[in-house]
Amino acid sequence: MQRAAALVRRGCCPRTLGPWGRSQSSAATEASAVIKVRPERSRRERILTLESMNPQVKAVEYAVRGPIVLKAGEIELELQRGIKKPFTEVIRANIGDAQAMGQQPITLLRQVMALCTYPNLLDSPSFPEDAKKRARRILQACGGNSLGSYSASQGVNCIREDVAAYITRRDGFVPADPDNIYLTTGASDSISTILKIMVSGGGKSRTGVMIPIPQYPVYSAVISELDANQVNYYLDEDNCWALNVNKLRRALQQAREHCNPKVLCIINPGNPTDVIHFAWEEKLFLLADEVYQDNVYSPDCKFHSFKKVLYEMGPEYSSNVELTSFHSTSKGYMGECGYRGGYMEVINLHPEIKGQLVKLLSVRLCLPVSGQAAMDITVNPPVPGEESFEQFSREKESVLGNLAKKAKLTEHMFNQVPGIHCNPLMGAMYAFPRIFIPAKAMEAAQAHKMAPDMFYCMKLLEEMGICAVPGSGFGQREGTYHFRMTILPLVEKLKTVLQKVKDFHIKFLEKYA
Amino acid sequence: MQRAAALVRRGCCPRTLGPWGRSQSSAATEASAVIKVRPERSRRERILTLESMNPQVKAVEYAVRGPIVLKAGEIELELQRGIKKPFTEVIRANIGDAQAMGQQPITLLRQVMALCTYPNLLDSPSFPEDAKKRARRILQACGGNSLGSYSASQGVNCIREDVAAYITRRDGFVPADPDNIYLTTGASDSISTILKIMVSGGGKSRTGVMIPIPQYPVYSAVISELDANQVNYYLDEDNCWALNVNKLRRALQQAREHCNPKVLCIINPGNPTDVIHFAWEEKLFLLADEVYQDNVYSPDCKFHSFKKVLYEMGPEYSSNVELTSFHSTSKGYMGECGYRGGYMEVINLHPEIKGQLVKLLSVRLCLPVSGQAAMDITVNPPVPGEESFEQFSREKESVLGNLAKKAKLTEHMFNQVPGIHCNPLMGAMYAFPRIFIPAKAMEAAQAHKMAPDMFYCMKLLEEMGICAVPGSGFGQREGTYHFRMTILPLVEKLKTVLQKVKDFHIKFLEKYA
């Protein structure tokens, strides 16, 4: 209906302050004639408490922004207040937040965004023509030619077309249909949306969602929120975190005894062919987290999308396997986390479910249009001959080249430290080294009621100012301990961070020897 | 863990196109040696279907973007394809989308946003100093001084401070605490978040959520998604959609027989004092939808926030009643719907629940930072003496003055039509006129398996190109029929729209007399 403002007619609206500076409302006074106001009892039991709240939300855990990050915030405040620490700043290595770590935005992206935001700039000679062309195209597709209008719930049409064109270029021969593209508020939103539409049933028929261990904690958080069954499958640390289909199968068989596993989430893909065949065979809906498709550093590796491999496997697969893949503006070389831009591509989704998806998305009207515009530029980089091409290429190479260098550096430095073992960083922007924690440190952790790796990370934070996330937040094989750290700090700073971890670890081993 | 890119090592990655232009994957071929591929059966039963999907999502309805809007999209495509219609364009009056209707953005807001987006512009002489000051303040509060970094999950600190300062100014004497402010992706997101954290229990102890009828359909949609109990209370159409506490009480008593009503949503507030007393007495958590706080047109009305009234009612209320209120960048005079900026203020929320709320919000990492920046400018308008003050005031007055004029015009025009009755539009940006539907039209609707008002709106769309939403999407007393239409079109266009509705209605009455 007409959502009306809080209208109070004259005469029945509460009066303003009385002469004593305390509130005196005529209406309240009138009301109190019939009400037993009990000023003697100033605080009642609250309605919304830990006991009465949604138990599924209560069960959610999210390590990347968990207790260690709260502690980091406290320490930062203490530093600001002049409290002396063995360090002068907290380095937030808990999250892949490129620009917070000093990475500069890609110029073209910001130029197009500024032009879309304030179209007066379209007349300015200081913006390149290809930026203006992109901005005009986006604005023409927006209601009233403005980023301030709602877009279609599935996303701006021309941006979905650009995403589809990008996928087609990327995968070589497989066509992409804009109708299968849903723009989202980042990959976290994609994951939450597609799982939300899928989870059903109770008891043994409750939906099970298979996720790798270690995982990225948005998966476990969403599963918890939806009260679905989390089904873990372990990656093989000794084999560079490879995915082993036999382990996958075993996990699935065990899970079938107590729930209905319908979804298989892939973050570290191993061999997509094997995984796709497994999903086909076992009738699992595939979710492929492909947000790091640009961040592949190892010369032995190349990105192949699940969709491409699916189509290469022939029609039995490509017309049957239900697949959703995710991408975003946050990772890659753009590093535009704050814009929360993303998309998902759905393959073989039932047409009726597509309708349901649009309906579900429409409840929030639309996703932020500025994030959609950022996604457009992410998938629509300049080509040779365009004015911005050279600068763009330089900036892109610089980001990706630096990341590759930092990946090597990190692996090398960690593996020099006794009691730390780090697999090669083939892609993405994190290290997940395994750490040896001595028995005495375990006892100390227990005394503090902390998991051993949480204890380790807490000490690392308190003593060195480095905020890393304990492996337990991502899951790890029992008896093994890890932490996760981003490699995003600028090279010189990263060297300092790694040196500090090394010094800390050696001291830690000595202390608890 | 390290979310890695889809890495495939050389040797086990699928090959590219074979000479026949069809995909031939070595891996797939290897795999097929052990797999029974069944090309004869090209499409299997899908995993995700209407039958297997989340039944709560399936039950969601969302009229504002429902079948009538899909139909409008189809008609627009037909017009583009040159198919002749009795009109040349579809006027989308289904939604309050100001800028899509031609409203110009507030210049200062877009200037600050452009400066934040592309900080090189901070050196440009074409931007006013107060815009630059605002942009610098926002950027300084962002990680790496960039809108591209993640913000705190609760929102950028200085923006929450600005929101709190705005509320304090607005309410006169009641202090607002930035710690009680949660920035959100628009009011729809606020509503969904606070309800999500609150809904619990099963059977008779399942949370009940009281909403007015007519409502705004995001409420019913979220209630459906969360599988909570929707408890309707009817507003009094004959009394300008006033809220009657006796009716509220009756609805509550009835609901208590089958669920546990814990939440009272207020969209049309009536007298906040009575409502607050009722919530206090009946132990209900109050949700106050105050997105139209700037859009009050009737000279007899003034906006009083629920929070202000709560504090005026004295400490028994102000220290006990749990209240959350919503605001956004979309409505008001900014009309920046596409930025999806919003906030909620929580009063008397249990400290543990605040922690839970931050945790829940952190699962999506943060909300779009550009939307947060837009919210900042919405609550932080220029003051006399600032460079932008004059232009800003002119633009604001123009938007609000025009809306007041259009509110009057709409009421006046509708009430001239026999069989249409429209209450005075005291605020917001919609009319919700009651329409008389003749018996023969009811029969025709039934023959088309449509609700009578859906039938009416469908005809209005097909014959006149006007997209309005049937009252049934918002709820209405049985046997009454309405439609909702925004008054946002520019004055001359609104006159055309109203004239078309008039012509249509008269013809409709004649046809089905």
Short mmCIF file of C-alpha atoms in Angstrom, two decimals, chain A residues 1-10 12-17 22-25 27-28 31 35-39 41-50 52-55 57-62 64-65 95-97 99-100 105 107 110-111 113-114 116-119 121 127 143-144 146-153 173 185 187-188 191 196-200 214-219 221-222 225 235 239-241 262 267-273 277 279-281 283-285 289-293 295-296 299-304 306 308-309 311-317 319-320 322 330-331 335-340 348-353 356 359-360 362-370 426-428 430 432 474 484, chain B residues 1-10 12-17 22-25 27-28 31 35-39 41-50 52-55 57-62 64-65 95-97 99-100 105 107 110-111 113-114 116-119 121 127 143-144 146-153 173 185 187-188 191 196-200 214-219 221-222 225 235 239-241 262 267-273 277 279-281 283-285 289-293 295-296 299-304 306 308-309 311-317 319-320 322 330-331 335-340 348-353 356 359-360 362-370 426-428 430 432 474 484:
data_model
loop_
_atom_site.label_atom_id
_atom_site.label_comp_id
_atom_site.label_asym_id
_atom_site.label_seq_id
_atom_site.Cartn_x
_atom_site.Cartn_y
_atom_site.Cartn_z
CA MET A 1 0.00 0.00 0.00
CA GLN A 2 1.08 3.58 0.23
CA ARG A 3 3.81 3.36 2.85
CA ALA A 4 3.01 6.63 4.52
CA ALA A 5 5.25 8.74 6.67
CA ALA A 6 4.74 8.64 10.40
CA LEU A 7 1.97 11.15 10.34
CA VAL A 8 0.58 12.58 13.49
CA ARG A 9 -2.26 15.02 13.20
CA ARG A 10 -2.08 18.23 15.07
CA CYS A 12 -2.85 14.38 19.03
CA CYS A 13 0.88 14.70 18.53
CA PRO A 14 3.02 14.58 21.65
CA ARG A 15 4.14 17.87 23.05
CA THR A 16 7.76 18.84 23.14
CA LEU A 17 9.93 19.39 26.19
CA ARG A 22 12.17 16.15 30.83
CA SER A 23 9.74 14.82 28.28
CA GLN A 24 6.07 15.41 28.99
CA SER A 25 3.64 14.13 26.43
CA ALA A 27 -0.87 11.87 24.87
CA ALA A 28 1.24 9.86 27.27
CA ALA A 31 -2.85 7.32 28.26
CA ILE A 35 -2.52 2.46 32.27
CA LYS A 36 -0.66 1.17 35.25
CA VAL A 37 2.75 2.70 34.52
CA ARG A 38 5.33 1.04 36.72
CA PRO A 39 8.25 3.43 37.01
CA ARG A 41 10.61 -1.33 37.64
CA SER A 42 12.81 0.37 35.12
CA ARG A 43 13.99 -2.54 32.97
CA ARG A 44 11.84 -5.44 31.97
CA GLU A 45 12.86 -8.73 30.45
CA ARG A 46 13.66 -8.09 26.81
CA ILE A 47 11.65 -9.69 24.01
CA LEU A 48 14.63 -10.41 21.78
CA THR A 49 17.35 -12.31 23.63
CA LEU A 50 19.90 -15.01 22.91
CA SER A 52 14.41 -16.24 22.08
CA MET A 53 16.27 -15.37 18.88
CA ASN A 54 16.41 -17.38 15.68
CA PRO A 55 18.50 -20.41 16.69
CA VAL A 57 21.22 -17.35 13.10
CA LYS A 58 22.67 -17.97 16.55
CA ALA A 59 24.44 -21.05 15.22
CA VAL A 60 26.13 -19.07 12.43
CA GLU A 61 29.89 -18.67 12.73
CA TYR A 62 32.02 -16.46 10.55
CA VAL A 64 36.93 -14.10 8.76
CA ARG A 65 35.25 -11.43 10.86
CA ILE A 95 40.70 -10.76 4.65
CA GLY A 96 41.35 -10.31 0.95
CA ASP A 97 40.76 -6.58 0.87
CA GLN A 99 42.54 -1.63 -1.76
CA ALA A 100 42.67 -1.49 2.03
CA PRO A 105 41.93 0.97 -8.28
CA THR A 107 41.74 3.86 -13.45
CA ARG A 110 36.75 4.47 -11.55
CA GLN A 111 36.50 6.85 -14.50
CA MET A 113 31.90 4.92 -12.43
CA ALA A 114 32.47 8.67 -11.91
CA CYS A 116 27.90 7.32 -14.55
CA THR A 117 27.57 8.93 -11.13
CA TYR A 118 27.82 12.54 -12.28
CA PRO A 119 27.02 12.67 -16.00
CA LEU A 121 31.54 14.93 -16.46
CA PHE A 127 38.13 11.60 -19.39
CA GLY A 143 15.72 4.00 -15.94
CA GLY A 144 15.78 7.78 -16.45
CA SER A 146 20.40 7.28 -13.89
CA LEU A 147 22.23 4.99 -11.48
CA GLY A 148 19.65 6.25 -9.00
CA SER A 149 16.78 4.29 -10.54
CA TYR A 150 15.90 0.73 -9.61
CA SER A 151 17.13 -1.78 -12.16
CA ALA A 152 15.45 -4.98 -13.23
CA SER A 153 15.65 -7.49 -10.35
CA PHE A 173 33.28 -21.86 -27.97
CA THR A 185 25.73 -8.09 -4.54
CA ALA A 187 29.69 -13.75 -4.57
CA SER A 188 28.51 -14.08 -0.94
CA ILE A 191 25.93 -18.27 -2.74
CA LYS A 196 18.24 -20.37 -0.18
CA ILE A 197 16.11 -21.37 -3.14
CA MET A 198 17.33 -24.95 -2.91
CA VAL A 199 17.15 -25.99 0.72
CA SER A 200 14.07 -28.01 1.69
CA PRO A 214 39.10 -26.21 4.39
CA GLN A 215 36.18 -24.13 3.10
CA TYR A 216 35.43 -20.46 2.83
CA PRO A 217 33.20 -19.72 5.84
CA VAL A 218 30.38 -18.02 3.94
CA TYR A 219 29.33 -21.54 2.96
CA ALA A 221 27.41 -19.67 7.64
CA VAL A 222 24.69 -19.79 4.98
CA GLU A 225 21.32 -19.92 8.59
CA LEU A 235 40.95 -31.81 0.55
CA ASN A 239 48.80 -33.07 -2.53
CA CYS A 240 48.48 -29.29 -2.74
CA TRP A 241 44.89 -29.30 -1.43
CA LYS A 262 21.71 -32.31 -3.24
CA ILE A 267 36.09 -24.03 -4.27
CA ASN A 268 39.32 -25.90 -5.10
CA PRO A 269 38.37 -27.74 -8.24
CA GLY A 270 40.98 -30.41 -8.78
CA ASN A 271 40.05 -31.95 -12.11
CA PRO A 272 36.68 -30.50 -13.17
CA THR A 273 36.01 -33.47 -15.46
CA HIS A 277 31.09 -36.73 -13.81
CA ALA A 279 27.90 -34.73 -9.90
CA TRP A 280 26.20 -36.18 -12.96
CA GLU A 281 26.39 -39.69 -11.60
CA LYS A 283 22.66 -36.24 -9.16
CA LEU A 284 24.20 -33.30 -7.36
CA PHE A 285 23.65 -29.66 -8.19
CA ASP A 289 33.12 -20.72 -6.86
CA GLU A 290 35.18 -19.13 -9.59
CA VAL A 291 35.90 -15.72 -8.11
CA TYR A 292 39.64 -16.25 -8.52
CA GLN A 293 39.54 -16.95 -12.23
CA ASN A 295 44.32 -14.98 -10.05
CA VAL A 296 46.23 -17.98 -11.33
CA PRO A 299 53.00 -21.62 -14.54
CA ASP A 300 51.68 -25.20 -14.34
CA CYS A 301 48.10 -24.00 -13.98
CA LYS A 302 45.52 -22.40 -16.15
CA PHE A 303 41.93 -21.51 -15.38
CA HIS A 304 39.27 -23.67 -16.99
CA PHE A 306 33.44 -25.62 -14.96
CA LYS A 308 33.61 -24.95 -20.41
CA VAL A 309 34.63 -28.39 -19.20
CA TYR A 311 30.36 -28.53 -22.51
CA GLU A 312 33.51 -30.32 -23.58
CA MET A 313 32.22 -33.46 -21.92
CA GLY A 314 29.38 -33.68 -24.42
CA PRO A 315 25.61 -33.31 -24.47
CA GLU A 316 24.79 -35.94 -21.87
CA TYR A 317 26.56 -33.70 -19.37
CA SER A 319 22.24 -30.76 -21.08
CA ASN A 320 21.80 -32.38 -17.68
CA GLU A 322 22.79 -28.24 -13.13
CA SER A 330 36.14 -8.06 -5.42
CA LYS A 331 38.89 -10.48 -6.29
CA GLY A 335 39.95 -5.62 -6.12
CA GLU A 336 36.76 -3.57 -5.91
CA CYS A 337 35.40 -5.26 -2.77
CA GLY A 338 33.44 -2.24 -1.52
CA TYR A 339 31.23 -2.09 -4.60
CA ARG A 340 29.86 -5.56 -3.87
CA ASN A 348 20.35 -26.13 -16.92
CA LEU A 349 18.25 -24.35 -14.33
CA HIS A 350 14.60 -25.29 -14.73
CA PRO A 351 12.69 -22.41 -16.37
CA GLU A 352 10.20 -22.39 -13.49
CA ILE A 353 13.06 -22.03 -11.03
CA GLN A 356 11.26 -18.22 -8.79
CA LYS A 359 10.75 -13.35 -7.78
CA LEU A 360 13.04 -13.95 -4.81
CA SER A 362 12.62 -8.84 -6.60
CA VAL A 363 11.76 -8.81 -2.89
CA ARG A 364 14.77 -6.56 -2.38
CA LEU A 365 13.70 -4.67 -5.54
CA CYS A 366 17.12 -4.65 -7.13
CA LEU A 367 20.77 -4.87 -6.24
CA PRO A 368 22.87 -1.73 -6.08
CA VAL A 369 23.22 -0.33 -9.58
CA SER A 370 26.70 1.06 -8.93
CA MET A 426 48.91 -21.55 -7.21
CA GLY A 427 46.21 -18.94 -7.24
CA ALA A 428 43.90 -16.67 -5.25
CA TYR A 430 45.94 -16.31 0.53
CA PHE A 432 47.08 -21.37 4.47
CA PHE A 474 37.84 -22.78 7.68
CA ARG A 484 45.02 -18.09 6.86
CA MET B 1 40.61 -21.39 3.43
CA GLN B 2 42.35 -19.97 0.41
CA ARG B 3 39.52 -19.91 -2.09
CA ALA B 4 41.62 -20.90 -5.07
CA ALA B 5 40.85 -20.36 -8.71
CA ALA B 6 39.67 -23.31 -10.72
CA LEU B 7 43.12 -24.63 -11.30
CA VAL B 8 43.74 -27.45 -13.65
CA ARG B 9 47.27 -28.69 -14.03
CA ARG B 10 48.69 -29.11 -17.44
CA CYS B 12 44.89 -33.15 -16.96
CA CYS B 13 43.14 -30.09 -18.31
CA PRO B 14 40.59 -30.61 -21.05
CA ARG B 15 41.79 -29.98 -24.55
CA THR B 16 40.31 -27.28 -26.66
CA LEU B 17 38.29 -27.67 -29.83
CA ARG B 22 32.96 -30.01 -31.34
CA SER B 23 34.48 -30.30 -27.93
CA GLN B 24 36.82 -33.20 -27.35
CA SER B 25 38.29 -33.42 -23.94
CA ALA B 27 39.94 -35.97 -19.65
CA ALA B 28 36.36 -36.60 -20.68
CA ALA B 31 36.65 -40.68 -17.98
CA ILE B 35 31.57 -44.34 -17.30
CA LYS B 36 28.41 -45.47 -18.95
CA VAL B 37 27.58 -42.30 -20.86
CA ARG B 38 23.97 -42.46 -22.02
CA PRO B 39 23.65 -40.09 -24.98
CA ARG B 41 18.67 -40.05 -22.92
CA SER B 42 19.36 -36.38 -23.42
CA ARG B 43 17.47 -34.75 -20.56
CA ARG B 44 17.11 -36.16 -17.10
CA GLU B 45 14.81 -35.12 -14.33
CA ARG B 46 16.21 -31.92 -12.84
CA ILE B 47 17.40 -31.74 -9.24
CA LEU B 48 15.97 -28.31 -8.55
CA THR B 49 12.29 -28.08 -9.46
CA LEU B 50 9.15 -26.40 -8.18
CA SER B 52 11.92 -29.89 -4.66
CA MET B 53 12.68 -26.21 -4.03
CA ASN B 54 12.44 -24.37 -0.73
CA PRO B 55 8.68 -24.24 -0.11
CA VAL B 57 10.59 -19.24 -1.07
CA LYS B 58 7.93 -20.74 -3.33
CA ALA B 59 5.24 -19.24 -1.11
CA VAL B 60 6.70 -15.74 -1.41
CA GLU B 61 4.60 -13.24 -3.34
CA TYR B 62 5.74 -9.80 -4.35
CA VAL B 64 5.13 -4.64 -6.82
CA ARG B 65 7.18 -6.68 -9.26
CA ILE B 95 6.80 1.51 -8.06
CA GLY B 96 8.17 4.62 -6.35
CA ASP B 97 11.15 5.05 -8.63
CA GLN B 99 14.57 9.14 -11.11
CA ALA B 100 13.11 6.66 -13.58
CA PRO B 105 19.31 13.75 -8.65
CA THR B 107 23.47 17.78 -7.38
CA ARG B 110 26.14 13.12 -7.00
CA GLN B 111 29.11 15.47 -6.72
CA MET B 113 29.72 10.44 -4.87
CA ALA B 114 31.77 11.28 -7.97
CA CYS B 116 34.62 9.62 -3.64
CA THR B 117 34.61 7.39 -6.70
CA TYR B 118 37.42 9.13 -8.56
CA PRO B 119 39.46 11.13 -6.06
CA LEU B 121 38.49 15.09 -9.12
CA PHE B 127 33.37 20.98 -7.63
CA GLY B 143 40.17 1.37 4.27
CA GLY B 144 42.95 2.60 1.98
CA SER B 146 38.84 3.95 -1.05
CA LEU B 147 35.19 3.08 -1.70
CA GLY B 148 36.65 -0.16 -3.06
CA SER B 149 37.62 -1.53 0.36
CA TYR B 150 35.30 -3.53 2.57
CA SER B 151 33.81 -1.47 5.38
CA ALA B 152 33.02 -2.59 8.89
CA SER B 153 30.01 -4.94 8.75
CA PHE B 173 16.35 16.34 22.52
CA THR B 185 21.26 -2.03 1.64
CA ALA B 187 14.95 -0.47 3.98
CA SER B 188 14.01 -3.84 2.44
CA ILE B 191 13.35 -5.30 7.43
CA LYS B 196 15.50 -12.86 10.31
CA ILE B 197 17.24 -12.53 13.65
CA MET B 198 13.93 -12.60 15.50
CA VAL B 199 11.88 -15.44 14.04
CA SER B 200 11.95 -18.67 16.04
CA PRO B 214 -2.88 -2.73 3.33
CA GLN B 215 0.83 -3.43 3.83
CA TYR B 216 3.94 -2.97 1.78
CA PRO B 217 4.62 -6.44 0.30
CA VAL B 218 8.23 -6.74 1.42
CA TYR B 219 6.79 -7.55 4.84
CA ALA B 221 7.40 -11.69 1.44
CA VAL B 222 9.99 -11.79 4.22
CA GLU B 225 10.51 -16.63 3.41
CA LEU B 235 -6.40 0.00 8.80
CA ASN B 239 -10.80 7.28 8.47
CA CYS B 240 -7.88 8.01 6.12
CA TRP B 241 -6.26 4.63 6.74
CA LYS B 262 6.29 -10.91 19.02
CA ILE B 267 3.83 1.58 8.33
CA ASN B 268 0.93 4.00 8.85
CA PRO B 269 1.45 5.07 12.42
CA GLY B 270 -1.77 6.67 13.56
CA ASN B 271 -0.98 7.99 17.02
CA PRO B 272 2.48 6.70 18.01
CA THR B 273 1.71 7.18 21.71
CA HIS B 277 1.73 1.93 24.85
CA ALA B 279 3.53 -2.56 22.33
CA TRP B 280 4.73 -1.95 25.87
CA GLU B 281 1.64 -3.50 27.38
CA LYS B 283 5.34 -7.04 24.98
CA LEU B 284 5.73 -6.57 21.26
CA PHE B 285 8.93 -5.60 19.48
CA ASP B 289 8.93 2.00 8.81
CA GLU B 290 9.88 5.66 8.60
CA VAL B 291 11.24 5.88 5.07
CA TYR B 292 8.79 8.63 4.22
CA GLN B 293 9.82 10.96 7.01
CA ASN B 295 7.46 13.23 2.45
CA VAL B 296 4.72 14.77 4.55
CA PRO B 299 -0.61 20.92 6.35
CA ASP B 300 -2.38 19.12 9.21
CA CYS B 301 0.44 16.62 9.57
CA LYS B 302 3.97 16.64 10.82
CA PHE B 303 6.44 13.80 11.14
CA HIS B 304 7.17 12.59 14.67
CA PHE B 306 8.52 6.73 17.03
CA LYS B 308 11.02 10.72 19.84
CA VAL B 309 7.53 9.86 21.05
CA TYR B 311 11.31 9.12 24.87
CA GLU B 312 8.58 11.67 25.50
CA MET B 313 6.52 8.97 27.14
CA GLY B 314 9.03 8.65 29.94
CA PRO B 315 11.60 6.13 31.20
CA GLU B 316 9.23 3.21 31.73
CA TYR B 317 8.74 3.21 27.97
CA SER B 319 14.06 2.00 28.70
CA ASN B 320 11.87 -0.97 27.90
CA GLU B 322 12.37 -2.52 21.88
CA SER B 330 15.39 5.82 -1.94
CA LYS B 331 12.39 7.81 -0.82
CA GLY B 335 15.07 9.48 -4.68
CA GLU B 336 18.34 7.54 -4.96
CA CYS B 337 16.75 4.09 -5.20
CA GLY B 338 19.51 2.52 -7.26
CA TYR B 339 22.16 3.12 -4.60
CA ARG B 340 20.28 0.92 -2.13
CA ASN B 348 16.80 -1.16 23.70
CA LEU B 349 18.27 -4.00 21.73
CA HIS B 350 19.96 -6.49 24.06
CA PRO B 351 23.78 -6.08 23.83
CA GLU B 352 24.15 -9.77 23.03
CA ILE B 353 21.71 -9.39 20.16
CA GLN B 356 24.55 -11.38 16.86
CA LYS B 359 27.85 -11.37 13.12
CA LEU B 360 24.89 -11.95 10.79
CA SER B 362 29.42 -9.92 8.56
CA VAL B 363 28.50 -13.05 6.61
CA ARG B 364 28.07 -10.83 3.57
CA LEU B 365 31.27 -9.01 4.65
CA CYS B 366 29.84 -5.53 4.26
CA LEU B 367 27.15 -3.65 2.43
CA PRO B 368 28.01 -1.62 -0.65
CA VAL B 369 30.15 1.32 0.40
CA SER B 370 28.78 3.59 -2.31
CA MET B 426 -1.00 13.06 3.41
CA GLY B 427 2.46 11.76 2.69
CA ALA B 428 4.66 9.27 0.82
CA TYR B 430 1.41 6.81 -3.77
CA PHE B 432 -4.35 3.80 -3.18
CA PHE B 474 -1.04 -5.12 -0.55
CA ARG B 484 -1.77 1.44 -6.07
#
